[in-house]
Short mmCIF file of C-alpha atoms in Angstrom, two decimals:
data_model
loop_
_atom_site.label_atom_id
_atom_site.label_comp_id
_atom_site.label_asym_id
_atom_site.label_seq_id
_atom_site.Cartn_x
_atom_site.Cartn_y
_atom_site.Cartn_z
CA MET R 50 -0.02 0.03 0.01
CA LEU R 51 1.28 3.48 -0.90
CA ASN R 52 0.21 6.67 0.66
CA SER R 53 0.48 9.52 -1.82
CA ASP R 54 0.81 12.19 0.79
CA SER R 55 3.92 10.69 2.22
CA THR R 56 7.25 12.72 2.57
CA ILE R 57 8.98 9.46 1.95
CA SER R 58 9.53 8.22 -1.65
CA TRP R 59 10.38 4.60 -2.87
CA MET R 60 13.04 3.95 -5.47
CA HIS R 61 14.19 0.76 -7.28
CA THR R 62 17.69 -0.12 -8.36
CA SER R 63 19.60 -3.17 -9.32
CA GLY R 64 22.85 -4.36 -10.81
CA THR R 65 26.51 -4.17 -9.73
CA PRO R 66 27.63 -2.26 -6.59
CA GLU R 67 28.86 0.57 -8.65
CA GLU R 68 25.57 0.71 -10.63
CA ILE R 69 23.52 0.60 -7.31
CA GLY R 70 25.73 3.41 -5.90
CA TYR R 71 25.33 5.46 -9.05
CA ALA R 72 21.49 5.17 -8.86
CA LEU R 73 21.42 6.17 -5.18
CA GLY R 74 23.64 9.20 -5.91
CA CYS R 75 21.49 10.48 -8.76
CA TYR R 76 18.28 10.03 -6.63
CA GLY R 77 19.76 11.99 -3.77
CA ARG R 78 21.83 14.61 -5.77
CA ASP R 79 19.45 17.52 -5.33
CA ALA R 80 19.12 17.06 -1.64
CA VAL R 81 22.84 16.83 -1.18
CA HIS R 82 23.68 19.81 -3.34
CA GLY R 83 20.80 21.72 -1.57
CA PRO R 84 20.01 21.61 1.99
CA LEU R 85 22.65 19.03 3.20
CA GLN R 86 25.80 20.93 1.97
CA ASP R 87 24.49 23.94 3.74
CA THR R 88 24.68 22.26 7.10
CA GLN R 89 27.39 22.79 9.60
CA LEU R 90 27.65 19.09 10.00
CA TRP R 91 28.62 18.56 6.30
CA LYS R 92 31.05 21.34 6.37
CA ASP R 93 32.74 19.84 9.54
CA ILE R 94 32.87 16.28 8.18
CA THR R 95 34.34 17.38 4.80
CA ASP R 96 36.94 19.69 6.37
CA LYS R 97 40.49 19.06 5.39
CA ARG R 98 41.64 18.49 8.99
CA HIS R 99 40.24 14.91 8.57
CA TYR R 100 42.36 14.09 5.65
CA VAL R 101 44.72 11.65 7.39
CA ARG R 102 42.04 9.76 9.00
CA VAL R 103 39.92 9.60 5.87
CA THR R 104 42.84 8.29 3.93
CA GLN R 105 43.34 5.57 6.57
CA LEU R 106 39.63 4.59 6.37
CA MET R 107 39.70 4.66 2.70
CA GLU R 108 42.60 2.26 2.50
CA ALA R 109 40.96 -0.26 5.01
CA THR R 110 37.71 -0.15 3.20
CA ARG R 111 39.22 -0.74 -0.35
CA GLN R 112 41.24 -3.66 1.13
CA PHE R 113 38.55 -5.47 3.25
CA PHE R 114 35.29 -4.22 1.69
CA PRO R 115 35.69 -3.97 -2.05
CA GLN R 116 31.98 -4.20 -2.86
CA GLN R 117 31.12 -1.37 -0.54
CA TRP R 118 34.06 0.55 -2.01
CA SER R 119 32.69 0.23 -5.49
CA GLU R 120 29.26 1.22 -4.26
CA LEU R 121 30.77 4.44 -2.76
CA GLU R 122 32.55 5.10 -6.08
CA GLY R 123 29.17 4.84 -7.92
CA LEU R 124 27.47 7.00 -5.16
CA ALA R 125 30.12 9.80 -5.65
CA GLU R 126 29.79 9.76 -9.38
CA GLY R 127 25.99 9.85 -9.14
CA LEU R 128 26.19 12.77 -6.74
CA ASP R 129 28.64 14.56 -8.95
CA LEU R 130 30.94 15.25 -5.96
CA PRO R 131 34.60 14.35 -5.09
CA PHE R 132 34.93 10.84 -3.88
CA GLU R 133 36.98 11.87 -0.78
CA GLN R 134 33.97 14.17 0.39
CA VAL R 135 31.36 11.36 -0.23
CA PHE R 136 33.55 8.95 1.61
CA ALA R 137 34.13 11.28 4.45
CA TRP R 138 30.35 11.81 4.77
CA ASN R 139 29.88 8.12 4.92
CA SER R 140 32.48 8.06 7.66
CA ARG R 141 30.78 10.75 9.66
CA GLY R 142 30.28 8.67 12.88
CA ASP R 143 33.94 7.71 12.84
CA LEU R 144 35.27 11.18 12.32
CA LEU R 145 33.02 12.95 14.95
CA MET R 146 31.44 11.56 18.17
CA ASP R 147 28.43 13.76 17.82
CA THR R 148 26.49 13.47 14.57
CA ALA R 149 22.86 13.96 13.84
CA ASP R 150 21.76 10.29 14.11
CA GLY R 151 19.46 9.68 17.13
CA CYS R 152 16.95 6.85 16.87
CA THR R 153 14.90 4.68 19.22
CA SER R 154 14.20 0.83 18.65
CA VAL R 155 11.58 -1.23 20.39
CA MET R 156 12.17 -4.98 20.57
CA LEU R 157 9.24 -7.15 21.53
CA PRO R 158 10.19 -10.92 21.69
CA GLY R 159 7.85 -13.88 21.78
CA PRO R 160 6.29 -16.41 19.34
CA ASN R 161 5.40 -13.39 17.11
CA ILE R 162 8.26 -10.90 17.25
CA THR R 163 7.74 -7.17 16.81
CA LEU R 164 10.72 -4.89 15.85
CA ALA R 165 10.01 -1.15 15.52
CA HIS R 166 12.14 1.96 15.17
CA ASN R 167 12.11 5.69 14.94
CA GLU R 168 14.77 6.96 12.47
CA ASP R 169 15.92 10.35 13.67
CA GLY R 170 18.16 12.67 11.60
CA LEU R 171 18.81 16.15 10.36
CA PRO R 172 15.55 18.09 10.24
CA CYS R 173 16.48 19.69 6.76
CA LEU R 174 16.25 16.16 5.18
CA LYS R 175 12.48 15.78 6.02
CA GLY R 176 10.97 15.13 2.53
CA TYR R 177 14.17 14.13 0.97
CA CYS R 178 14.78 10.62 2.41
CA PHE R 179 13.61 7.52 0.56
CA VAL R 180 13.31 3.75 0.83
CA ALA R 181 15.56 2.09 -1.74
CA GLU R 182 14.62 -1.49 -3.03
CA VAL R 183 17.92 -2.91 -4.11
CA HIS R 184 18.22 -6.04 -6.16
CA PRO R 185 21.89 -6.76 -6.19
CA GLN R 186 23.51 -8.60 -9.13
CA ASP R 187 25.02 -11.07 -6.52
CA GLY R 188 23.04 -11.12 -3.36
CA ILE R 189 19.70 -11.18 -1.75
CA PRO R 190 17.21 -8.26 -2.50
CA PHE R 191 16.49 -5.85 0.31
CA PHE R 192 14.88 -2.60 1.03
CA ALA R 193 16.47 0.13 3.25
CA PHE R 194 15.57 3.57 4.49
CA CYS R 195 18.15 5.87 2.93
CA TYR R 196 19.53 9.39 3.60
CA PRO R 197 20.53 11.26 0.43
CA GLY R 198 24.30 10.95 -0.01
CA SER R 199 24.63 7.83 2.19
CA ILE R 200 24.95 4.11 1.47
CA PRO R 201 22.14 1.85 2.75
CA GLY R 202 22.34 -0.24 5.87
CA HIS R 203 22.63 2.29 8.87
CA THR R 204 18.99 2.94 9.56
CA PHE R 205 16.44 0.17 9.11
CA SER R 206 16.54 -2.65 6.48
CA HIS R 207 14.66 -5.68 5.46
CA LEU R 208 16.12 -8.60 3.44
CA GLN R 209 13.84 -10.75 1.19
CA ASP R 210 14.86 -13.84 3.12
CA GLY R 211 13.26 -12.40 6.35
CA ARG R 212 16.35 -10.94 7.98
CA THR R 213 15.56 -7.48 9.41
CA LEU R 214 17.59 -4.92 11.33
CA THR R 215 17.42 -1.53 12.82
CA VAL R 216 20.46 0.62 13.83
CA ASN R 217 21.14 3.23 16.55
CA ASN R 218 24.01 5.60 16.85
CA LEU R 219 26.38 5.06 19.81
CA ARG R 220 28.58 8.14 20.90
CA LEU R 221 31.53 6.10 22.16
CA GLN R 222 34.61 8.27 23.18
CA GLY R 223 38.16 7.51 21.94
CA GLN R 224 37.00 4.77 19.60
CA GLY R 225 39.92 4.81 17.08
CA SER R 226 38.04 3.41 14.15
CA ASP R 227 39.78 1.27 11.64
CA ILE R 228 36.65 0.60 9.47
CA PRO R 229 33.86 3.16 8.92
CA ARG R 230 30.74 1.92 10.70
CA MET R 231 28.49 2.65 7.78
CA VAL R 232 30.67 0.37 5.61
CA LEU R 233 30.34 -2.37 8.26
CA SER R 234 26.65 -2.02 8.50
CA ARG R 235 26.22 -1.97 4.64
CA SER R 236 28.25 -5.17 4.52
CA LEU R 237 25.66 -6.85 6.83
CA LEU R 238 23.12 -6.69 4.02
CA SER R 239 25.57 -8.62 1.69
CA CYS R 240 25.82 -11.50 4.25
CA ALA R 241 24.39 -14.76 3.05
CA THR R 242 23.07 -15.88 6.50
CA PHE R 243 22.11 -14.69 9.93
CA PRO R 244 25.17 -16.26 11.47
CA ASP R 245 27.30 -14.64 8.84
CA MET R 246 26.00 -11.23 10.02
CA LEU R 247 27.03 -11.94 13.58
CA ASP R 248 30.42 -13.28 12.56
CA MET R 249 30.93 -9.97 10.58
CA LEU R 250 30.26 -7.81 13.63
CA GLU R 251 32.62 -9.93 15.55
CA LYS R 252 35.42 -9.88 12.99
CA TYR R 253 35.44 -6.00 12.39
CA PRO R 254 34.66 -4.33 15.73
CA PRO R 255 37.18 -1.48 15.36
CA CYS R 256 34.54 0.99 14.04
CA GLY R 257 32.43 3.81 15.26
CA GLY R 258 29.60 2.81 17.65
CA PHE R 259 26.40 1.30 16.52
CA HIS R 260 23.71 -0.75 18.12
CA PHE R 261 21.85 -3.35 15.97
CA SER R 262 18.61 -5.01 16.69
CA ILE R 263 18.52 -8.15 14.32
CA VAL R 264 15.78 -10.51 13.64
CA ASP R 265 16.20 -13.79 11.75
CA ALA R 266 12.71 -14.92 10.55
CA LYS R 267 13.78 -18.35 9.69
CA THR R 268 14.86 -19.28 13.25
CA GLY R 269 12.73 -16.78 15.21
CA ARG R 270 15.84 -15.20 16.89
CA LEU R 271 16.04 -11.54 18.04
CA VAL R 272 19.32 -10.25 19.09
CA SER R 273 20.64 -6.95 20.41
CA VAL R 274 24.28 -6.15 19.48
CA GLU R 275 26.39 -3.16 20.45
CA THR R 276 29.81 -2.78 18.65
CA GLY R 277 32.46 -0.23 18.39
CA ALA R 278 35.81 0.78 19.87
CA GLY R 279 37.16 -2.56 19.06
CA VAL R 280 34.71 -4.74 20.96
CA THR R 281 31.37 -6.32 20.02
CA ARG R 282 28.82 -7.54 22.63
CA LYS R 283 25.63 -9.25 21.79
CA ARG R 284 22.54 -10.54 23.73
CA GLN R 285 19.62 -12.65 22.94
CA VAL R 286 16.50 -10.51 23.63
CA SER R 287 14.13 -12.47 25.86
CA ARG R 288 12.01 -9.61 27.20
CA PRO R 289 10.51 -6.36 25.87
CA GLN R 290 13.31 -3.79 25.40
CA VAL R 291 13.92 -0.12 24.33
CA HIS R 292 17.17 1.06 22.98
CA ALA R 293 17.59 4.82 22.56
CA ASN R 294 20.98 5.24 21.04
CA HIS R 295 23.35 4.91 23.78
CA ALA R 296 25.28 1.76 25.02
CA LEU R 297 23.57 -0.28 27.62
CA PHE R 298 25.84 -3.31 27.96
CA HIS R 299 28.92 -2.50 25.92
CA PRO R 300 32.39 -2.16 27.89
CA SER R 301 32.48 1.50 26.74
CA LEU R 302 29.33 2.59 28.37
CA THR R 303 31.15 4.38 31.02
CA VAL R 304 33.08 6.44 28.47
CA GLN R 305 30.32 7.56 26.16
CA HIS R 306 28.48 10.74 25.47
CA ILE R 307 24.78 10.42 26.36
CA THR R 308 22.61 13.42 25.23
CA ASN R 309 19.78 14.59 27.18
CA SER R 310 17.43 13.32 24.42
CA SER R 311 18.89 9.85 24.39
CA HIS R 312 18.71 9.62 28.30
CA ASP R 313 15.12 10.80 28.30
CA ARG R 314 13.90 8.51 25.49
CA GLN R 315 15.47 5.60 27.12
CA LEU R 316 13.88 6.20 30.53
CA ARG R 317 10.47 6.98 29.02
CA GLY R 318 10.51 3.95 26.74
CA GLN R 319 11.39 1.75 29.68
CA ALA R 320 8.54 3.35 31.78
CA LEU R 321 6.03 2.65 29.18
CA LEU R 322 7.22 -1.00 28.83
CA ALA R 323 7.04 -1.28 32.71
CA LEU R 324 3.32 -0.11 32.52
CA GLY R 325 2.57 -3.08 30.19
CA ILE R 326 2.28 -1.09 26.98
CA ASP R 327 3.11 -3.31 24.10
CA ASP R 328 1.98 -1.20 21.23
CA PRO R 329 5.30 -0.10 19.56
CA LEU R 330 3.55 2.86 17.83
CA GLN R 331 2.25 4.12 21.21
CA ILE R 332 5.85 3.93 22.54
CA LEU R 333 7.65 5.49 19.47
CA ARG R 334 4.97 8.29 19.02
CA ASP R 335 5.11 9.34 22.75
CA GLN R 336 5.49 13.04 23.43
CA CYS R 337 5.30 13.01 27.25
CA GLN R 338 6.20 16.53 28.60
CA ASP R 339 8.39 15.10 31.35
CA GLY R 340 11.60 15.35 29.58
CA LEU R 341 12.59 15.34 25.87
CA PRO R 342 10.07 13.31 23.72
CA VAL R 343 10.54 9.94 22.05
CA TYR R 344 8.97 11.17 18.82
CA ARG R 345 10.95 14.24 17.87
CA GLU R 346 9.60 17.04 15.67
CA ASP R 347 10.75 20.26 17.39
CA LYS R 348 12.66 22.66 15.10
CA ASP R 349 14.83 23.57 18.10
CA ASP R 350 15.60 19.92 19.12
CA PRO R 351 18.85 20.05 21.19
CA ASP R 352 20.63 17.56 19.16
CA ASN R 353 19.38 18.96 15.75
CA GLU R 354 17.46 15.80 15.04
CA ASN R 355 13.87 15.11 14.12
CA THR R 356 11.88 11.80 13.59
CA LEU R 357 12.03 11.28 9.78
CA ALA R 358 10.31 7.83 9.62
CA THR R 359 8.92 5.18 11.87
CA VAL R 360 8.70 1.37 10.90
CA VAL R 361 6.99 -1.49 12.52
CA PHE R 362 7.83 -5.00 11.49
CA SER R 363 5.62 -7.88 12.85
CA PHE R 364 6.75 -11.46 12.42
CA SER R 365 4.59 -14.64 12.20
CA LYS R 366 5.40 -18.14 10.91
CA GLN R 367 3.64 -17.16 7.68
CA ALA R 368 4.63 -13.63 6.85
CA ILE R 369 6.33 -10.52 7.94
CA THR R 370 4.00 -7.49 8.03
CA TRP R 371 5.58 -4.11 7.90
CA SER R 372 4.51 -0.51 7.89
CA ILE R 373 6.57 2.67 7.40
CA TYR R 374 5.16 5.96 8.60
CA SER R 375 6.45 9.52 7.62
CA ASP R 376 4.55 11.33 10.24
CA ARG R 377 3.39 10.88 13.79
CA GLN R 378 -0.32 10.45 12.71
CA GLY R 379 -2.16 9.09 9.81
CA ALA R 380 -1.80 6.15 7.54
CA PRO R 381 1.53 4.45 6.74
CA ALA R 382 3.56 5.79 3.82
CA PHE R 383 4.03 2.15 2.81
CA SER R 384 2.62 -1.03 4.15
CA SER R 385 2.72 -4.69 2.86
CA GLN R 386 4.01 -8.16 3.71
CA THR R 387 6.90 -10.27 2.85
CA GLN R 388 4.99 -13.52 2.27
CA TYR R 389 6.35 -17.16 2.98
CA ASP R 390 5.20 -20.38 1.63
CA THR R 391 5.88 -23.78 3.35
CA ALA R 392 8.81 -24.66 1.13
CA SER R 393 10.47 -21.29 1.05
CA ILE R 394 10.48 -20.72 4.83
CA ASN R 395 12.47 -24.01 5.27
CA ARG R 396 15.06 -22.46 2.99
CA GLY R 397 14.76 -19.07 4.58
CA VAL R 398 13.67 -17.45 1.24
CA ALA R 399 10.68 -15.13 1.03
CA SER R 400 8.70 -15.02 -2.14
CA THR R 401 8.16 -11.17 -2.41
CA PHE R 402 8.20 -7.84 -0.69
CA SER R 403 4.55 -7.02 -1.63
#
């Protein structure tokens, strides 16, 4: 189902990594050359003072993640911008501790898992973000919420075989990244299996801080993973949880920056769960006046972040039902199912996105 009033669009792309990157770049070009380049964050990230770090991250990416490197090359070409600028922008969480990436995830385990997420980012990008449906030449099709100028994988994503993930920013101090965290998160969408995803996060922890909520529809597993600063920690989710973009069980939790918004969203989400509220939209749309709100739409937000999209994934043995919302009220921007049949679920392969 498509809501024509949505501020989020949907685009399709396929082919090689470079072709996919080029299509994403062309689609986001106007937003990057317009409001994004006018932001102080863009100017800070692309400043020449980061040259040495960017060069180091580029060398590691080219060596260990050649597919993501090619996608970034295509992205830069599609954006009509120097590659070094585009690469730096896609390493923003590794160059600066404070970036405009907030987000809140709700994890509800059980026989029918629910995974839901608010994607919070720069307010100036409201109306410019999009969902990319990607059919790689070699790999499993997926869709992902995308910011213009960024590769997919660091927001919320859903692979056609049922694996689904949401991502939150962690502001870990003194992290010393070797791999851009957005390159690592993009690589998860190229992994063939759920165990491969977890192995990837264990293999390359020296990156900027991220939290992943990952569901494997085939096995019914829901895991919470915090990675960065050279360490990865994962937990099986066995009770309802909220994660509001700061580390809760990572060893670096004592040396991280927790914004007032992140602190308030975590406490409010936990309080709502303690009251027995299990409607993810009620939690993610909450605007309680006692502290900063879970759903963020204040133009003067202290972190310069607004909620740009909300997604709810509901898992059963037959299908995954999902809805993407562009506003706090009203109908979903997009809503559909990933359907399974008896044979395909045993192989972990879904039949279609819609």
